[in-house]
Coordinates of C-alpha atoms in Angstrom, one line a residue:
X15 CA 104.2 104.5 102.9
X16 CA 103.1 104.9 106.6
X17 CA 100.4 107.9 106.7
X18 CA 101.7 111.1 108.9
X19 CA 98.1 111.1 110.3
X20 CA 97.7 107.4 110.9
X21 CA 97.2 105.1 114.3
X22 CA 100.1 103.8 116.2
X23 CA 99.7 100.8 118.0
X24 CA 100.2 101.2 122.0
X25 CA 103.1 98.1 122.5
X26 CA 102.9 99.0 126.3
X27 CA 105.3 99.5 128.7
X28 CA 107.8 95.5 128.1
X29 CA 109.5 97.4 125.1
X30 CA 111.2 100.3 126.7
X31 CA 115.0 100.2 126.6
X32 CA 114.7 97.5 124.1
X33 CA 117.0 97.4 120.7
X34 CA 115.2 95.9 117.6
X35 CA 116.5 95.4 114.0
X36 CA 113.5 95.9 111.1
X37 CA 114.1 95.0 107.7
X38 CA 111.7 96.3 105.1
X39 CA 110.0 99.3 105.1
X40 CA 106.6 99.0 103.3
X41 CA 103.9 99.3 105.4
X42 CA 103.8 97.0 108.0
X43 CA 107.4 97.5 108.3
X44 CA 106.8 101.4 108.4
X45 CA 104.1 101.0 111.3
X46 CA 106.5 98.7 113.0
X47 CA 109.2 101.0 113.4
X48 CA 106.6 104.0 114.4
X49 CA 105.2 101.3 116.9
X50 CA 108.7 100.4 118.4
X51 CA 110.0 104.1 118.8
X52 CA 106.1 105.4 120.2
X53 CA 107.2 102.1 122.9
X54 CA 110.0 103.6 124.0
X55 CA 112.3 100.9 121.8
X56 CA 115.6 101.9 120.0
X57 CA 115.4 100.8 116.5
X58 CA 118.0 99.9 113.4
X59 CA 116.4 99.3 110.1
X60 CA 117.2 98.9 106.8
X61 CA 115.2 98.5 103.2
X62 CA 116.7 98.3 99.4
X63 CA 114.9 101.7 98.5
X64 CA 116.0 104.6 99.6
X65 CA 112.8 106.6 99.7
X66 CA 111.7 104.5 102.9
X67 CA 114.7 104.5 104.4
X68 CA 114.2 108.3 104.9
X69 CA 110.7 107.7 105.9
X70 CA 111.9 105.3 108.7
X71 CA 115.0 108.0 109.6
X72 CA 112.0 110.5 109.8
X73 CA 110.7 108.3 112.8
X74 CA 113.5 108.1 114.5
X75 CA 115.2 104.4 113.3
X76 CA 118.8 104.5 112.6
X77 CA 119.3 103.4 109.2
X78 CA 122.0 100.6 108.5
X79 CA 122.1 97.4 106.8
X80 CA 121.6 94.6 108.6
X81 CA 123.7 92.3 106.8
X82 CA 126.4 94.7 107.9
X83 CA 126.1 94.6 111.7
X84 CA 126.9 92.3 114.6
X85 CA 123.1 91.3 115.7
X86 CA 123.9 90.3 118.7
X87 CA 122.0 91.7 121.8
X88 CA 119.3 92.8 120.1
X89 CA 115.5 91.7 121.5
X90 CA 114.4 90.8 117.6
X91 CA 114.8 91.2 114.0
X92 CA 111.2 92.0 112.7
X93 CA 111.2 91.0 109.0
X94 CA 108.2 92.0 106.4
X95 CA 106.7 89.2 105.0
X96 CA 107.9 89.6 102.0
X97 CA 111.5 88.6 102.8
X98 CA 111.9 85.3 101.7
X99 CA 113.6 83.8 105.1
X100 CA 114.4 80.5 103.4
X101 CA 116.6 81.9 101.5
X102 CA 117.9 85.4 102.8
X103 CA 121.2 85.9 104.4
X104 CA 119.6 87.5 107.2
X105 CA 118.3 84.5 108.7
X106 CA 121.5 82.6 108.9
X107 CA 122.8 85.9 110.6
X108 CA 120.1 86.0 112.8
X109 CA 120.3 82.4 114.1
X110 CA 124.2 82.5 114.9
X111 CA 123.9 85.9 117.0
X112 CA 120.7 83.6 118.9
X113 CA 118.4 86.4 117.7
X114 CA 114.8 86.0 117.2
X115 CA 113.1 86.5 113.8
X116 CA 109.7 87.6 114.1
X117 CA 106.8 89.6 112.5
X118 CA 104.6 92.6 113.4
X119 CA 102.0 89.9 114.3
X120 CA 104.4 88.4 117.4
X121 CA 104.5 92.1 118.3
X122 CA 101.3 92.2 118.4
X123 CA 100.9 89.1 120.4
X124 CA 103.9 89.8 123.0
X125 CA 102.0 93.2 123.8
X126 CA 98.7 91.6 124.4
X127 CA 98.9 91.4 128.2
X128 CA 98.5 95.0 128.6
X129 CA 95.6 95.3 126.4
X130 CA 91.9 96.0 127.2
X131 CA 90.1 93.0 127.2
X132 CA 89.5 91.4 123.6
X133 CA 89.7 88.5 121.7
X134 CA 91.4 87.0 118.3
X135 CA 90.5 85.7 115.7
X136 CA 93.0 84.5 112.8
X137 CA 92.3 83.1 109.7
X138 CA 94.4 81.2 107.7
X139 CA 94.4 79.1 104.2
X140 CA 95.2 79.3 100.7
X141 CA 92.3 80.8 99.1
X142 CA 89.5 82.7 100.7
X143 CA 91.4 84.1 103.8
X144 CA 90.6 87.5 102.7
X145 CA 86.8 87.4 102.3
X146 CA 86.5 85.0 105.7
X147 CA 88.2 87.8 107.6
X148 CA 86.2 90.6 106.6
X149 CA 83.2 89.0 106.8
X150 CA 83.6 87.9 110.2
X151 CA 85.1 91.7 110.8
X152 CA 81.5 92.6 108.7
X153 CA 79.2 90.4 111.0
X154 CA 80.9 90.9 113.9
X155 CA 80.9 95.5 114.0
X156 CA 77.1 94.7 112.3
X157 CA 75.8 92.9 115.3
X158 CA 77.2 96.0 117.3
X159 CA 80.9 94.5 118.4
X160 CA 83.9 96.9 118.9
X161 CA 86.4 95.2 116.2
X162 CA 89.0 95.5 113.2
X163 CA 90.9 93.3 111.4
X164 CA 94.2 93.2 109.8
X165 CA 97.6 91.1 109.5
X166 CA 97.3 90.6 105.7
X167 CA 94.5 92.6 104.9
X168 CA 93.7 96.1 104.8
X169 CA 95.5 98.6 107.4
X170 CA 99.0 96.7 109.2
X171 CA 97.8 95.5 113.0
X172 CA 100.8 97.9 114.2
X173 CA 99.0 100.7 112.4
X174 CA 95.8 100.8 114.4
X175 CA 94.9 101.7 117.5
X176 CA 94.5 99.4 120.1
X177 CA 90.6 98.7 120.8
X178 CA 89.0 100.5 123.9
X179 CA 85.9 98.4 124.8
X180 CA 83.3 100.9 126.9
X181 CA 82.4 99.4 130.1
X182 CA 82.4 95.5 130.4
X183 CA 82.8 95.0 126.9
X184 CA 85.6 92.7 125.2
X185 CA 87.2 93.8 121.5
X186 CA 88.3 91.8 118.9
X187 CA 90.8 91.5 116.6
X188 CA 90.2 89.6 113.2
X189 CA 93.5 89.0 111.5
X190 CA 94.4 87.3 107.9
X191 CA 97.1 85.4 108.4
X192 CA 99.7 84.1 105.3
X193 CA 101.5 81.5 105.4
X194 CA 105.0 83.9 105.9
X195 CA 103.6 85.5 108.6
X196 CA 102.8 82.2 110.9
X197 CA 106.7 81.6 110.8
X198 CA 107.4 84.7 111.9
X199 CA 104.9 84.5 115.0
X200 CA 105.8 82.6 117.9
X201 CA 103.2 83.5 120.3
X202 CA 100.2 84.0 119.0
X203 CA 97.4 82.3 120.7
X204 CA 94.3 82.8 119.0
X205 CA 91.1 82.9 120.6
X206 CA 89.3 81.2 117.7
X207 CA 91.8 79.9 114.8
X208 CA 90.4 79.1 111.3
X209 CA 92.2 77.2 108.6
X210 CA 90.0 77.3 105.3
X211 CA 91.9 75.0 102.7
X212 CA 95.1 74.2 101.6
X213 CA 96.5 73.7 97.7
X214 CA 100.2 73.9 96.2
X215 CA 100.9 77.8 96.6
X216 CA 103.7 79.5 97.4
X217 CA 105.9 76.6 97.3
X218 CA 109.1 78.8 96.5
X219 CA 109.1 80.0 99.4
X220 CA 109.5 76.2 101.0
X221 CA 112.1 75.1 98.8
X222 CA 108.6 73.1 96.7
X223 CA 107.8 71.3 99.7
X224 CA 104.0 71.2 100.2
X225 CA 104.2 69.4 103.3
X226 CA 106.5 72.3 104.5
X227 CA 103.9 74.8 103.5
X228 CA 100.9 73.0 105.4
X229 CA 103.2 72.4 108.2
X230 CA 103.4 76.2 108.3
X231 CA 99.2 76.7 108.3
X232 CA 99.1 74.1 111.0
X233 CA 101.4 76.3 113.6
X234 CA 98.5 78.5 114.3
X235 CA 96.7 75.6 115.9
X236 CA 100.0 74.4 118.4
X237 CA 100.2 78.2 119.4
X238 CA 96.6 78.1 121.3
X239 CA 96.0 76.9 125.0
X240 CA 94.1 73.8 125.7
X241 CA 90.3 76.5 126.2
X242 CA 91.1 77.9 122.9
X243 CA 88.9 76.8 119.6
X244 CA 89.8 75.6 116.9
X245 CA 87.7 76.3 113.5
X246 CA 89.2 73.8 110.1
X247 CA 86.7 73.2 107.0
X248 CA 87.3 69.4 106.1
X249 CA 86.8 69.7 102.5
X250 CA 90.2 69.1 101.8
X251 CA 92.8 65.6 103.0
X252 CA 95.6 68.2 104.2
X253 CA 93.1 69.7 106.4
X254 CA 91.5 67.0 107.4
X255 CA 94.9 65.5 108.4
X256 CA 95.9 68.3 110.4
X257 CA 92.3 68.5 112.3
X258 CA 92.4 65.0 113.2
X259 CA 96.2 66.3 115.0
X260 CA 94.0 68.9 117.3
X261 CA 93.9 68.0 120.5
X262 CA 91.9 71.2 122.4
X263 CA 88.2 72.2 121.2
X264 CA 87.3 71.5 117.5
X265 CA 84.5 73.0 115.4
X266 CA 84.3 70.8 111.7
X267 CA 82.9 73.1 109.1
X268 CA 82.4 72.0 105.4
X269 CA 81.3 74.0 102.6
X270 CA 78.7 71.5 102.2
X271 CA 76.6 73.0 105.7
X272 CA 76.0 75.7 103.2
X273 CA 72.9 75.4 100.4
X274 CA 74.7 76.0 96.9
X275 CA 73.7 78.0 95.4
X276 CA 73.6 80.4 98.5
X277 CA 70.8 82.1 99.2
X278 CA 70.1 85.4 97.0
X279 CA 69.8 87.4 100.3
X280 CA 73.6 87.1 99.9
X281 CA 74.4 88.6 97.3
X282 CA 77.8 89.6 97.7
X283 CA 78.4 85.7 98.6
X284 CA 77.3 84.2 95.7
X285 CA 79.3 81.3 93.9
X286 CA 79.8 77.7 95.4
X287 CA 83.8 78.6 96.8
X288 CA 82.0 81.0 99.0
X289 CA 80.1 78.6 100.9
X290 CA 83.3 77.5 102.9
X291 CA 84.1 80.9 103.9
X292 CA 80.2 81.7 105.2
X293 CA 80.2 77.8 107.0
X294 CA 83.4 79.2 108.6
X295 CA 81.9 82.7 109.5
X296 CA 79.0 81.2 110.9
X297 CA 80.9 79.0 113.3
X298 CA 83.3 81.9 114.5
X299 CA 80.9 84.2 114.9
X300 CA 78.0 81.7 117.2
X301 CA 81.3 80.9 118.9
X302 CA 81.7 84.6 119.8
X303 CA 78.0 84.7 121.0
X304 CA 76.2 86.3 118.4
X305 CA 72.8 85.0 117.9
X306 CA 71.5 83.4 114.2
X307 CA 69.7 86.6 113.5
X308 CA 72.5 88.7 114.0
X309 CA 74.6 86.6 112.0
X310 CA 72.3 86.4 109.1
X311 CA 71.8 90.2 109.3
X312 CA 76.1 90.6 108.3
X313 CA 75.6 87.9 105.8
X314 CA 72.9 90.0 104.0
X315 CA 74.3 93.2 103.6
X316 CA 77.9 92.1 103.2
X317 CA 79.6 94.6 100.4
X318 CA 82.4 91.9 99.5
X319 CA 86.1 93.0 98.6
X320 CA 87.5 94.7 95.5
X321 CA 89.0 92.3 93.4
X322 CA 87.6 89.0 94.4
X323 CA 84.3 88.3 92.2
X324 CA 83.6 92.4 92.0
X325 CA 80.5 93.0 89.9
X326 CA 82.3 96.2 88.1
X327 CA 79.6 97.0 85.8
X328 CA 77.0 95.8 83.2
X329 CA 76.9 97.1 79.9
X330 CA 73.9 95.8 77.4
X331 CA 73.7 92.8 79.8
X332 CA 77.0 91.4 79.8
X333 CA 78.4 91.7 83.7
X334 CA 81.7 92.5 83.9
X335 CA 83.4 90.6 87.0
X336 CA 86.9 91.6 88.6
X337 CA 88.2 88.3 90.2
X338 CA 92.2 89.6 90.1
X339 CA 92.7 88.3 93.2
X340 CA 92.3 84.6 92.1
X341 CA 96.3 84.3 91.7
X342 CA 96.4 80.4 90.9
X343 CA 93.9 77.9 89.1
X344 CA 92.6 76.8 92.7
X345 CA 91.3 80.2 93.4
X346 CA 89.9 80.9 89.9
X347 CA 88.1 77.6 89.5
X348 CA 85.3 78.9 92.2
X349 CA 84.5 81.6 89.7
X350 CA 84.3 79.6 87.0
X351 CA 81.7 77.1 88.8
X352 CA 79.7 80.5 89.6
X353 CA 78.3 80.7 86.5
X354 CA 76.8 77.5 85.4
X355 CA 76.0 77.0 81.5
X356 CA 72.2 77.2 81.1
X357 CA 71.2 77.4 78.5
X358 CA 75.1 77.9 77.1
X359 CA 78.6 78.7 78.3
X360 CA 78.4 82.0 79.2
X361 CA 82.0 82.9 80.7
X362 CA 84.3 85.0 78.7
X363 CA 87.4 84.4 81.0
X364 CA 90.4 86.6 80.8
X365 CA 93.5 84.4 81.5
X366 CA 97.2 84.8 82.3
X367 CA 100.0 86.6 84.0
X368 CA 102.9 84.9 85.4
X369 CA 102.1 80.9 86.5
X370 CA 102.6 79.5 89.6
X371 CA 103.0 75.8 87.7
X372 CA 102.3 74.3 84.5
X373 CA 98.8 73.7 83.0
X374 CA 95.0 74.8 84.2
X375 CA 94.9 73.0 87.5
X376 CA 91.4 72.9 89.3
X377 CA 90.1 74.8 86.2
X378 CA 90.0 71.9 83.6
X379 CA 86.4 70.6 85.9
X380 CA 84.9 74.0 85.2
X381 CA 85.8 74.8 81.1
X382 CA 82.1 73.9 80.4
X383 CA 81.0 77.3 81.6
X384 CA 83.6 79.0 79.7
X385 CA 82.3 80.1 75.8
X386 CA 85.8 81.6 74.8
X387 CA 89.5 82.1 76.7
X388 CA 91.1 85.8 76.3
X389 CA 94.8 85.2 77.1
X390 CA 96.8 88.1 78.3
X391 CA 100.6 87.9 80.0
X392 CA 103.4 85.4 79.9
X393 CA 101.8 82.5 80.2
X394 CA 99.0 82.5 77.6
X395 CA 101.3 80.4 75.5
X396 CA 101.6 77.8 78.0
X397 CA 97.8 78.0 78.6
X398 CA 97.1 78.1 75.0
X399 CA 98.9 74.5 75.0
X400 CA 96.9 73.3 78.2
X401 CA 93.5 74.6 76.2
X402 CA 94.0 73.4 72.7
X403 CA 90.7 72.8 71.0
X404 CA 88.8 72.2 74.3
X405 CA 87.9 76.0 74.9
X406 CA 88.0 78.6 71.8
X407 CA 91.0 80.7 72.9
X408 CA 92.6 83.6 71.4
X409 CA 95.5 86.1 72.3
X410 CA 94.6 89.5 73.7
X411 CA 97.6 89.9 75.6
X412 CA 96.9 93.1 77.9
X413 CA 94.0 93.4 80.2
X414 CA 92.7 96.1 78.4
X415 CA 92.8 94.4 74.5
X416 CA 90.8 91.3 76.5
X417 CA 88.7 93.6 77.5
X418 CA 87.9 95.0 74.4
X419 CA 87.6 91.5 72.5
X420 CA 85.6 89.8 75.4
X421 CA 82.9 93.1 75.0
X422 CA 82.6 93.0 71.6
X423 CA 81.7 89.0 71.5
X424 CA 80.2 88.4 74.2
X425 CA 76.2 88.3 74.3
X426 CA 73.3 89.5 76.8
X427 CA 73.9 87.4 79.6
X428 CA 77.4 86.8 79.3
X429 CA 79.9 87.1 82.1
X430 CA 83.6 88.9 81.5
X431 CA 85.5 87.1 84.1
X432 CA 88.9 88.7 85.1
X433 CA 89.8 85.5 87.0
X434 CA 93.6 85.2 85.6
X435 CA 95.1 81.9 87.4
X436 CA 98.2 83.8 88.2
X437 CA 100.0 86.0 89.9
X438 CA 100.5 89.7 88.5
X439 CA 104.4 90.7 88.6
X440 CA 104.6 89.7 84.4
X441 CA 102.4 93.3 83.7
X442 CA 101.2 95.5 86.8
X443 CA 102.9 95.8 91.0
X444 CA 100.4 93.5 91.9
X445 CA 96.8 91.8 91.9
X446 CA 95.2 95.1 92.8
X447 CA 97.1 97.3 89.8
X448 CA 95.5 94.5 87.3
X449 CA 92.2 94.6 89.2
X450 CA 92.0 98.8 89.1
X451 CA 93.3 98.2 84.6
X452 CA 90.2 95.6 84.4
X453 CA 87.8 98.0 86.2
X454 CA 89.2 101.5 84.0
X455 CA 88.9 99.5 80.6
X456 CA 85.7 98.7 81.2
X457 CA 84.6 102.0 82.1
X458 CA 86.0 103.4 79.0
X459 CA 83.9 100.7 76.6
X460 CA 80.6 102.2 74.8
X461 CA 78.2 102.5 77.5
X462 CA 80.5 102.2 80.4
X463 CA 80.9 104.7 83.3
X464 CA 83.5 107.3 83.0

């Protein structure tokens, strides 16, 4: 829910006397309401629970279901991510009354014009979006920049205040971009746009077609002007097929620019999947002006994220490592390759929750590093079947018996690696529920922190 004390975006002056439709009311839905109404806009909006409907009647929105209404006349329909549009009855409805559906992000971009001066930068991919965009945020407000970031991560865009550069300066605006909310965003020219990598995710959402999901990451590109730059790590064909389609200013970035293992000075960096998201940091960054020692400075003291390779604790000199983000095998095989086997496999991996497909994916190159398997959630049987005798494997089921079974076998020097291959929605809300479970059950082990 939207905080009474929070930030409201300044749309300016284009959406007074404008009628908009919002359908769901989490956050970026709440802010986008509060955004609308602060703008002068009317607004009609509508969620299944009934809790933030009254938040959103507290703002001022006139609460109705949409699929109820003529839509006709109105300037948009601003749907949360989260609504599936290829499948929702409200984009059918939408389309016939010739409405546009958009996203808090084309909001953000139609109101641009009557912002200070600044800059965007949006980042886009599969996996490593998330640690990309703050570290660019990170090196960027390090090296003394007026920015923030959000879209996907952290605090909606619509939430925030606009940036007030003092003087001559120029803000910028770092923002995550999913898939879901490129197709709601028609206008969005970024200033630098990154695309990371791109693997099978997601795919319900495009009726299984991965060429419809890439076709989505590359619509970030045909949104800039001609002077615009575009940033796309080659590593993999779909993104090598869609940089060899740009047509304006092109950097090439590859994980391989980076040394692996990274430097130590990095430690919040450390693993080989993280040397695509520094390569692309660097280049965004240098393209912004900062100077090599101001960009090394951000890479150093980087804190990371929670969630995504955390260092939670060490107890008799086994690390415990929170990786809940890592939602499919493409983003959990970058942990794995982390921690290479010398002398031994050293991995105790926690695995499971609710597939995204059948088997272990871009894990099976990385099982050397792994001395046993601790399967928790739905799918352990189906991973127990991709394993057989490969890996030792055994059935914990919950985060916290894995926990438990992983500390009492593993060794000093060992790694517990929450890195679960799957999404969350068998056992907790989401990544960040299973993530905070992982962290509490190890602070309640012998020796851990209470």
């Amino acid at each position: 829910m939207i905080d009474a004390n929070a930030s409201i975006f300044a749309l300016g002056p284009d959406f007074a006397g404008r009628r908009y439709a919002v359908l769901g009311l989490a956050r970026s839905g709440l802010a986008t309401v509060a955004a609308l109404i602060a703008a002068g806009a009317s607004v009609v909006a509508w969620d299944d629970k009934a809790e933030a409907r009254d938040v959103a009647a507290a703002l001022g929105a006139e609460i109705t279901d949409l699929l109820s209404i003529d839509l006709s006349g109105l300037a948009g329909v601003v749907v949360s991510p989260g609504v599936p549009i290829n499948r929702h009855p409200i984009a059918a409805l939408a389309r016939v009354a010739n409405v546009p559906l958009i996203g808090d992000i084309e909001l953000f971009a139609q109101a641009r014009s009557h912002l200070p001066p600044h800059k965007v930068v949006g980042i886009t991919g599969t996996n490593g979006k998330s640690t990309t965009t703050a570290l660019i945020h990170h090196i960027l407000k390090s090296a003394g920049v007026l920015t923030t970031m959000g879209g996907n991560i952290g605090l909606p865009i619509l939430a925030q205040a606009a940036l007030t550069p003092k003087e001559a300066g120029v803000g910028v605006y770092v923002l995550e971009l999913s898939s879901y909310q490129i197709d709601l965003t028609h206008s969005l020219a970024c200033d630098v746009a990154v695309l990371l990598n791109i693997t099978p995710d997601h795919l319900d959402r495009y009726d299984g077609d991965f060429m419809a999901y890439a076709a989505s990451k590359a619509r970030l590109f045909t949104m800039q002007y001609a002077n615009q730059v575009a940033v796309i790590a080659t590593d993999d064909d779909r993104c090598r097929m869609i940089a060899s389609h740009i047509n304006h200013r092109l950097i090439r970035v590859s994980g391989t620019d980076i040394l692996v293992p990274v430097p130590a000075r990095w430690p919040a960096l450390q693993g080989p999947h993280n040397a695509q998201n520094v390569a692309a940091a660097k280049a965004v960054c240098e393209r912004l002006g900062l100077s090599a020692a101001q960009v090394e400075m951000g890479l150093s003291t980087y804190p990371g994220l929670p969630h995504r390779m955390e260092r939670v604790g060490e107890i008799g000199g086994v690390q415990f490592v929170n990786d809940s983000k890592a939602t499919n095998p493409a983003s959990a095989a970058p942990a794995l390759a982390a921690y290479p086997p010398a002398p031994r496999p050293r991995i105790h991996w926690i695995l499971g929750g609710l597939a995204k497909g059948e088997g272990l994916g871009e894990c099976e190159a990385w099982l050397g590093h792994v001395a046993h398997v601790y399967l928790i959630g739905d799918a352990a049987a189906m991973f127990a079947r991709a394993l057989g005798k490969r890996v030792p494997s055994s059935y914990s089921g919950t985060v916290e018996q894995a926990v438990a079974d992983a500390a009492t076998a593993a060794q000093n020097g060992d790694i517990v690696l929450l890195s679960p291959a799957c999404a969350s929605f068998d056992q907790f809300r989401d990544f960040e529920a299973r993530g905070d479970a992982f962290r509490a059950s190890v602070a309640a082990l012998p020796g851990g922190e209470r």
